[in-house]
Amino acid sequence: MVRFTHLHVSSAFSAHYGTGRPEVLVAAAKAAGAEAAAITDRDGVYGAVRHIRACISENLAPIVGVNLPLRASRTTEQGPLEITALAHGSHQGAAAGAGWAALVRLISAAHSPRRRGRRALHGSAHRSASTDPKAASVFLSGEEGPVATVLLGPRSDVGDALVSGDRTRAEALLNQWKKHLPGGVVVEVVCWNTKPGTTASLGHAAQLLQLARATGTPAVLTNAVRYVEPDDAVTGDVLDAAAHLLPLGEFQPQPNAQAWLKPPEAMHELAYRIAEYAGLGRYAAIELLSTTEHLAEQCRIDPDTDLGWRQPKIPELEILGVDQDPARVLAQRCEAALSDRYPLSTAHQLGTIRDRMEEELTTISGFGFASYFLAVAETVDLIRDRGVRVQARGSGAGSLVNYLLRVSNVDPLEHDLLFERFLGNKRSTLPDIDIDIESARRHEIYQAIFDRYGHHRVTLLSMQNTYRARGAARDAGLALGLSEEQINQVAEHIWRFNARDFRSVLHSKPELRQIAELVATEPQLDQLVDLTERLDRLPRHISMHPCGVILGDSSLLSVTPTQPSGIGLPMSQFDKDDIDDMGLLKLDILGVRMQSSMAYAVEEITRVNGPAAAAEGGLPAEVPYISADGRVDLDALPHDDEPTFEMIRTTHTLGCFQIESPGQRELIGKLQPDRYADLIADISLFRPGPMKGNMVTPFVNRKHGYERIEYLHRQFAPFLQDSYGVVIYHEHVLRILHETMGVSLAEADEIRRRMEHDVDTIEGEFRSHTAARTDEYGQRIFTDVQIDRIWETLRGFGSFGFCKAHGAAFALPTYQSAWLKTHYPVEFFAGLLEHDPGMYQRRFIMAEARRIGIPVLPVDINASGEHYRVERISAEEKGIRMPLRHIKGITEAELTRILAGQPYESITAFYHQAAPSRALMRRLAGIGAFDALAEHGRRSGTRGSIMTYAQQLTAPSRCRNTPAEDPQQPVLFSEAELMDTTVSDPTVEERITTELDTLSTEVTGHVLTPYQPMLEHLGVTPAEELLTLRTNTEVLVAGIRVATQTPPMRSGERTVFISLDDGTGCADTTFFTDAQERTGPLLFGTRLMLIKGHTRRTGHRGISIQAEQAWDLKQLWQEWHRSLTVPAA
Amino acid sequence: MTAETSACQDQDLATVWTDPQGVPEHLFWCGRRFVVMAQPIAWQDHAIWWETPARVARGTGRALVERPMWQVTARALDNGQILIFDLAVTAGHQWPVTGIYD
């Protein structure tokens, strides 16, 4: 069997270029008998860790390189000129990791912004990274020769000179490269069988080989691979179109489909053909092939020695300020925090707490993770010191140590959370401690972390955005040259399916009915479906991960290449799946808008109410969690505030964290929580697993006394209290296994993890261990019948359960936001509008504010600022003032000028001082921002006259008939007198339309207001009246769509939930298969809808509508109008 | 096309005879007979698949994207003129001529 190692291979991680995933390419190389496999992605090592992982599992030697554009080179029709660099491995005498570090630094340098700004070009075909011989010399030269090899191929400057017929220049360029990197340059011969005379043709390959021989330069053969099989060339064409942002046919396409991972035989044959064409004998071909294999040997990376594969690289102790044993320092910090966290505990209780703490500390230091915990604590301290809200999320909340370090604010003892669920005995990689902070201050915190640990120890994490169905259809449409309208028509109806399944769902999804018909008649759309499927899950572009920060030691920048992130901080080329293998520590610091909203609300409470804050919130004056100056400490709230639970039980929970979705409101309606543990259960139950496993019904029935509470076994009663005996949490399973099998909690967690994969393998073990358990009298603790029942429960639990620590951590902001909504609704809604945290659009949150009686104050040129602000209207009433920031088209500069000039005395003064654009001036007038200015004096300007006046002011000068042009000119007439009061005011409908257009929300009324006559005529039921109806009443509801969801259902059938807002509340409707069929394309594409269906009571406070049919309200309105104007026959 | 072809009616097609392996041996173009001189060069062109109404399902890609070509250097039997032809491989003898150079 002949052997050939492909040294130049682009994977799909060469975004918009490669089509093969590293795992597939490696498997193909293995199948072809290779002993090593290379990855040389464009501009980075984005796919390298996956490649190495695949190589390890296929037992191949990994080779890693990069393909980089050449700086200041000419750009050909195929893009910029480029080189490929391959890192050397350490086993050939080079220092361990030197090749990798060199490659990494070369890449980072290639991405560092140039000093002279370059023209920003659109499309990924314009690659922003670049390198040159000098950079190669600087980064790739080691102390004892080069630590990487540069491949100069057909698309290099040397290859380009040859194809242009300038052999002298080619030789000069090659010599220059060799001078910069002696011994580190090879000629890369590629033959793609392109048209003779062009790049990568047989002749071009022969010229490269001849040049190498003439100059005594080693030459290697590659196929500059960009796909696994020639079939993928079609996908390549579409990716090229996406990279150019041009349809196929409007740019130079790839030459043909030859750039695939050809088998060794084909590559050997190519070598012979090239040598023959070059007029060189067989020996030249053999030499070419053996040099290729020799270089492959030299570039084999050893993951352990070269990369420190899976070896932790965390900040050095001195950086953490730790000068002794980190385990001891951690223990001291926890001990010191005990009295602070548990001030009211008795000595006995403290003893129990201390035991738990010591157990946790023993496990932590046993793994050597103490410094990791200290680093996390240090980071959280740094966040808190800056006055930013911070809260741990996930299983980390199960750790008492985290609670003592103030990493988490959830007391694991209060909620019976288990450390073992977070960190068991068998963990080898660092556990994740996820932290939520205020989203608005996330970048500030990242910057602070960089400053704290040093810029050479920190980078942001990146993420690969991959093609989903909608984006794939859009790019496929672009490639085919479809019109924007045609593309939209398809894309709008694509709703959550995998791109690769497009054709198979065409006929099963009612919303795709029209598309299916078009596909049958229009070949281009038929192609679009195929192309969309081909793009499925291919990486599109890299971006900053929403929460990941990588913390390393001082070698970090030799481990990961970095590139600009868009926020001025460097971003690693690795994503979350690469981190563990690279031994890097990832901090998950997620910006959570709800945290920003709550922080904002707290600020507003203090600012507006001051010392009267407690009274304003309907609370006793001396509550410990509100300071004398009116500052609320949300983390110190007691968890049993009845008014808060009362509000939650109404299901009017819009705006509250985690419990505002239609499905959640329905669950809340059934569950009727009256204690904190119920909130944890609610959040844990509202997941696909428990919903499918129907854990909700027994929970609700037992809670409300419809069903007797049973605990499976009397020994389980203490820990199943929190869920009325229903097994919901991982923690429950751990405790059950601990009680029954007599294993430790850590072992129980391992068994639980095994159960998730294959529950039946546990059964024998479970039964024998449990049956063997006896009490002090030698009697069996568990009878066979009990064992059967317990096993059935565990078996049914499967993978449905949820980590209670997750739920408890989520429940905290849920409770805090509900508390704010209950006690400080105006301030809370100001926070919601300011930071837009939830699933609903801002306009719906505003509608909800109005619904609960909060005055929304219109934009006012003097009263409005940059932010949503609480404004006192009277001693009793507060409202929310709309900001200037969200006016359509307002620029930063205009906003700054307007704010600087406030207050304004007249419209004219505003126009001259703030110098707004003409359009902005008219928009301000249209939404009533000048109404207050025109109010004083005898004659108040009306909205109509103000709008006319603003038009006159901003009209081109020759038409201007206002004397107010020069601000220096004495004012003879007051503005009000200049206004034409005969101009009629806009109607309510017109105002609402203007508001929606200018502010994306209505202020004056509701978007449905204009339709009222028709709705009354049709007998439409307002949302607020639905609860008064009996179940199974036929109803019509109308409104603006505020939510569309397709959650997983027990039946497995797709169910579509559509929620409509009509200004009186939210009507939640359910579309089952038949109704989806009848609704067809309206299902996902229509905003204003009328829905007919039957009511369905879903609990004490819940009602939803089982939809039968839906109409487009706008269309209906036109038809209704027409019917009114047509006289009855 | 740079060759003298003014008198020719159908310069976009040539009648091509190949050896059993499919390599062109001689051709008839614009009323003139040519004999292939040197070893022809096989190459692959990119086909304009997006202008055809065909499906592009997985597995059909290569045939859609690639168009097999020969570049041949041939001598006219009438006056000894040497021309280079790019010929698109086609079933039968009538092959499209996509380029001619002298």
PDB file of C-alpha atoms in Angstrom, chain A residues 784-922:
ATOM      1  CA  ASP A 784     -38.601  -6.556  47.794  1.00  0.00           C
ATOM      2  CA  VAL A 785     -41.808  -4.662  47.096  1.00  0.00           C
ATOM      3  CA  GLN A 786     -40.209  -1.410  48.217  1.00  0.00           C
ATOM      4  CA  ILE A 787     -37.137  -2.127  46.111  1.00  0.00           C
ATOM      5  CA  ASP A 788     -39.383  -2.680  43.091  1.00  0.00           C
ATOM      6  CA  ARG A 789     -41.130   0.634  43.647  1.00  0.00           C
ATOM      7  CA  ILE A 790     -37.942   2.574  44.265  1.00  0.00           C
ATOM      8  CA  TRP A 791     -36.328   1.067  41.209  1.00  0.00           C
ATOM      9  CA  GLU A 792     -39.330   1.902  39.043  1.00  0.00           C
ATOM     10  CA  THR A 793     -39.114   5.513  40.203  1.00  0.00           C
ATOM     11  CA  LEU A 794     -35.377   5.716  39.600  1.00  0.00           C
ATOM     12  CA  ARG A 795     -35.776   4.087  36.220  1.00  0.00           C
ATOM     13  CA  GLY A 796     -38.531   6.496  35.241  1.00  0.00           C
ATOM     14  CA  PHE A 797     -36.417   9.385  36.441  1.00  0.00           C
ATOM     15  CA  GLY A 798     -33.786   8.564  33.823  1.00  0.00           C
ATOM     16  CA  SER A 799     -32.280  11.731  32.517  1.00  0.00           C
ATOM     17  CA  PHE A 800     -35.344  13.848  33.326  1.00  0.00           C
ATOM     18  CA  GLY A 801     -34.112  15.239  36.584  1.00  0.00           C
ATOM     19  CA  PHE A 802     -32.529  18.549  37.177  1.00  0.00           C
ATOM     20  CA  CYS A 803     -29.752  19.630  39.459  1.00  0.00           C
ATOM     21  CA  LYS A 804     -31.456  21.342  42.378  1.00  0.00           C
ATOM     22  CA  ALA A 805     -28.503  23.679  42.819  1.00  0.00           C
ATOM     23  CA  HIS A 806     -29.181  25.002  39.300  1.00  0.00           C
ATOM     24  CA  GLY A 807     -32.819  25.552  40.200  1.00  0.00           C
ATOM     25  CA  ALA A 808     -31.960  27.188  43.508  1.00  0.00           C
ATOM     26  CA  ALA A 809     -29.515  29.544  41.808  1.00  0.00           C
ATOM     27  CA  PHE A 810     -32.061  30.433  39.113  1.00  0.00           C
ATOM     28  CA  ALA A 811     -34.806  30.909  41.677  1.00  0.00           C
ATOM     29  CA  LEU A 812     -32.868  33.684  43.379  1.00  0.00           C
ATOM     30  CA  PRO A 813     -33.167  36.298  40.600  1.00  0.00           C
ATOM     31  CA  THR A 814     -36.686  34.973  39.957  1.00  0.00           C
ATOM     32  CA  TYR A 815     -37.668  35.733  43.519  1.00  0.00           C
ATOM     33  CA  GLN A 816     -35.756  39.025  43.605  1.00  0.00           C
ATOM     34  CA  SER A 817     -37.365  40.282  40.393  1.00  0.00           C
ATOM     35  CA  ALA A 818     -40.825  39.203  41.566  1.00  0.00           C
ATOM     36  CA  TRP A 819     -40.197  40.998  44.852  1.00  0.00           C
ATOM     37  CA  LEU A 820     -39.277  44.167  42.967  1.00  0.00           C
ATOM     38  CA  LYS A 821     -42.333  43.888  40.737  1.00  0.00           C
ATOM     39  CA  THR A 822     -44.491  43.499  43.833  1.00  0.00           C
ATOM     40  CA  HIS A 823     -43.058  46.278  45.967  1.00  0.00           C
ATOM     41  CA  TYR A 824     -41.557  48.714  43.470  1.00  0.00           C
ATOM     42  CA  PRO A 825     -43.350  48.127  40.160  1.00  0.00           C
ATOM     43  CA  VAL A 826     -42.540  51.520  38.637  1.00  0.00           C
ATOM     44  CA  GLU A 827     -38.827  51.328  39.407  1.00  0.00           C
ATOM     45  CA  PHE A 828     -38.761  47.696  38.330  1.00  0.00           C
ATOM     46  CA  PHE A 829     -40.385  48.435  34.976  1.00  0.00           C
ATOM     47  CA  ALA A 830     -37.984  51.335  34.449  1.00  0.00           C
ATOM     48  CA  GLY A 831     -35.202  48.755  34.896  1.00  0.00           C
ATOM     49  CA  LEU A 832     -36.894  46.334  32.508  1.00  0.00           C
ATOM     50  CA  LEU A 833     -37.340  48.976  29.842  1.00  0.00           C
ATOM     51  CA  GLU A 834     -33.811  50.240  30.299  1.00  0.00           C
ATOM     52  CA  HIS A 835     -32.095  46.856  29.933  1.00  0.00           C
ATOM     53  CA  ASP A 836     -34.655  44.802  28.020  1.00  0.00           C
ATOM     54  CA  PRO A 837     -33.887  41.543  29.817  1.00  0.00           C
ATOM     55  CA  GLY A 838     -36.622  39.144  28.892  1.00  0.00           C
ATOM     56  CA  MET A 839     -38.075  37.252  26.002  1.00  0.00           C
ATOM     57  CA  TYR A 840     -40.556  39.942  25.033  1.00  0.00           C
ATOM     58  CA  GLN A 841     -40.099  43.020  22.970  1.00  0.00           C
ATOM     59  CA  ARG A 842     -39.901  46.315  24.792  1.00  0.00           C
ATOM     60  CA  ARG A 843     -43.272  47.426  23.432  1.00  0.00           C
ATOM     61  CA  PHE A 844     -45.009  44.545  25.174  1.00  0.00           C
ATOM     62  CA  ILE A 845     -43.296  45.279  28.478  1.00  0.00           C
ATOM     63  CA  MET A 846     -44.520  48.828  28.088  1.00  0.00           C
ATOM     64  CA  ALA A 847     -48.037  47.568  27.386  1.00  0.00           C
ATOM     65  CA  GLU A 848     -47.821  45.499  30.559  1.00  0.00           C
ATOM     66  CA  ALA A 849     -46.656  48.557  32.524  1.00  0.00           C
ATOM     67  CA  ARG A 850     -49.671  50.489  31.258  1.00  0.00           C
ATOM     68  CA  ARG A 851     -51.931  47.537  32.015  1.00  0.00           C
ATOM     69  CA  ILE A 852     -50.931  47.478  35.662  1.00  0.00           C
ATOM     70  CA  GLY A 853     -51.490  51.230  35.853  1.00  0.00           C
ATOM     71  CA  ILE A 854     -48.016  52.664  35.532  1.00  0.00           C
ATOM     72  CA  PRO A 855     -48.174  55.930  33.597  1.00  0.00           C
ATOM     73  CA  VAL A 856     -45.785  55.864  30.645  1.00  0.00           C
ATOM     74  CA  LEU A 857     -44.810  59.469  30.073  1.00  0.00           C
ATOM     75  CA  PRO A 858     -44.121  60.480  26.484  1.00  0.00           C
ATOM     76  CA  VAL A 859     -40.833  61.773  25.163  1.00  0.00           C
ATOM     77  CA  ASP A 860     -40.436  65.359  26.292  1.00  0.00           C
ATOM     78  CA  ILE A 861     -37.575  67.415  24.977  1.00  0.00           C
ATOM     79  CA  ASN A 862     -36.780  68.783  28.437  1.00  0.00           C
ATOM     80  CA  ALA A 863     -37.865  65.982  30.739  1.00  0.00           C
ATOM     81  CA  SER A 864     -36.516  63.028  28.760  1.00  0.00           C
ATOM     82  CA  GLY A 865     -32.936  61.964  29.211  1.00  0.00           C
ATOM     83  CA  GLU A 866     -30.801  59.197  27.864  1.00  0.00           C
ATOM     84  CA  HIS A 867     -32.438  56.543  30.050  1.00  0.00           C
ATOM     85  CA  TYR A 868     -35.874  55.403  31.159  1.00  0.00           C
ATOM     86  CA  ARG A 869     -36.384  57.278  34.388  1.00  0.00           C
ATOM     87  CA  VAL A 870     -38.889  57.153  37.162  1.00  0.00           C
ATOM     88  CA  GLU A 871     -40.610  60.501  37.500  1.00  0.00           C
ATOM     89  CA  ARG A 872     -42.796  61.609  40.349  1.00  0.00           C
ATOM     90  CA  ILE A 873     -46.092  62.849  38.997  1.00  0.00           C
ATOM     91  CA  SER A 874     -47.750  63.586  42.330  1.00  0.00           C
ATOM     92  CA  ALA A 875     -47.267  62.656  45.970  1.00  0.00           C
ATOM     93  CA  GLU A 876     -49.026  59.371  45.253  1.00  0.00           C
ATOM     94  CA  GLU A 877     -48.102  58.647  41.699  1.00  0.00           C
ATOM     95  CA  LYS A 878     -44.912  57.841  39.817  1.00  0.00           C
ATOM     96  CA  GLY A 879     -44.486  57.251  36.105  1.00  0.00           C
ATOM     97  CA  ILE A 880     -41.784  56.215  33.663  1.00  0.00           C
ATOM     98  CA  ARG A 881     -40.449  58.849  31.303  1.00  0.00           C
ATOM     99  CA  MET A 882     -39.529  57.666  27.817  1.00  0.00           C
ATOM    100  CA  PRO A 883     -35.916  58.406  26.910  1.00  0.00           C
ATOM    101  CA  LEU A 884     -34.573  60.124  23.820  1.00  0.00           C
ATOM    102  CA  ARG A 885     -32.265  57.216  23.083  1.00  0.00           C
ATOM    103  CA  HIS A 886     -34.806  55.022  21.324  1.00  0.00           C
ATOM    104  CA  ILE A 887     -36.041  57.535  18.790  1.00  0.00           C
ATOM    105  CA  LYS A 888     -35.542  56.135  15.344  1.00  0.00           C
ATOM    106  CA  GLY A 889     -32.495  57.530  13.573  1.00  0.00           C
ATOM    107  CA  ILE A 890     -31.137  59.622  16.453  1.00  0.00           C
ATOM    108  CA  THR A 891     -27.345  59.718  16.377  1.00  0.00           C
ATOM    109  CA  GLU A 892     -24.969  59.657  19.347  1.00  0.00           C
ATOM    110  CA  ALA A 893     -23.900  63.201  18.487  1.00  0.00           C
ATOM    111  CA  GLU A 894     -27.468  64.481  18.344  1.00  0.00           C
ATOM    112  CA  LEU A 895     -28.257  62.845  21.655  1.00  0.00           C
ATOM    113  CA  THR A 896     -25.199  64.391  23.271  1.00  0.00           C
ATOM    114  CA  ARG A 897     -26.062  67.858  21.911  1.00  0.00           C
ATOM    115  CA  ILE A 898     -29.677  67.621  23.012  1.00  0.00           C
ATOM    116  CA  LEU A 899     -28.747  66.543  26.551  1.00  0.00           C
ATOM    117  CA  ALA A 900     -26.096  69.256  26.818  1.00  0.00           C
ATOM    118  CA  GLY A 901     -28.542  71.987  25.853  1.00  0.00           C
ATOM    119  CA  GLN A 902     -31.410  71.030  28.169  1.00  0.00           C
ATOM    120  CA  PRO A 903     -33.623  72.740  29.219  1.00  0.00           C
ATOM    121  CA  TYR A 904     -34.941  74.485  26.135  1.00  0.00           C
ATOM    122  CA  GLU A 905     -37.272  77.435  26.225  1.00  0.00           C
ATOM    123  CA  SER A 906     -38.800  77.105  22.817  1.00  0.00           C
ATOM    124  CA  ILE A 907     -38.942  74.851  19.810  1.00  0.00           C
ATOM    125  CA  THR A 908     -36.924  77.359  17.831  1.00  0.00           C
ATOM    126  CA  ALA A 909     -34.266  77.562  20.529  1.00  0.00           C
ATOM    127  CA  PHE A 910     -34.044  73.793  20.548  1.00  0.00           C
ATOM    128  CA  TYR A 911     -33.709  73.659  16.783  1.00  0.00           C
ATOM    129  CA  HIS A 912     -30.825  76.101  16.772  1.00  0.00           C
ATOM    130  CA  GLN A 913     -28.980  74.889  19.847  1.00  0.00           C
ATOM    131  CA  ALA A 914     -29.265  71.154  19.448  1.00  0.00           C
ATOM    132  CA  ALA A 915     -29.042  71.184  15.636  1.00  0.00           C
ATOM    133  CA  PRO A 916     -31.052  68.003  15.085  1.00  0.00           C
ATOM    134  CA  SER A 917     -31.425  66.564  11.611  1.00  0.00           C
ATOM    135  CA  ARG A 918     -34.520  67.553   9.724  1.00  0.00           C
ATOM    136  CA  ALA A 919     -35.965  64.068  10.058  1.00  0.00           C
ATOM    137  CA  LEU A 920     -35.319  63.961  13.807  1.00  0.00           C
ATOM    138  CA  MET A 921     -36.923  67.373  14.283  1.00  0.00           C
ATOM    139  CA  ARG A 922     -40.069  66.184  12.534  1.00  0.00           C
TER     140      ARG A 922
END
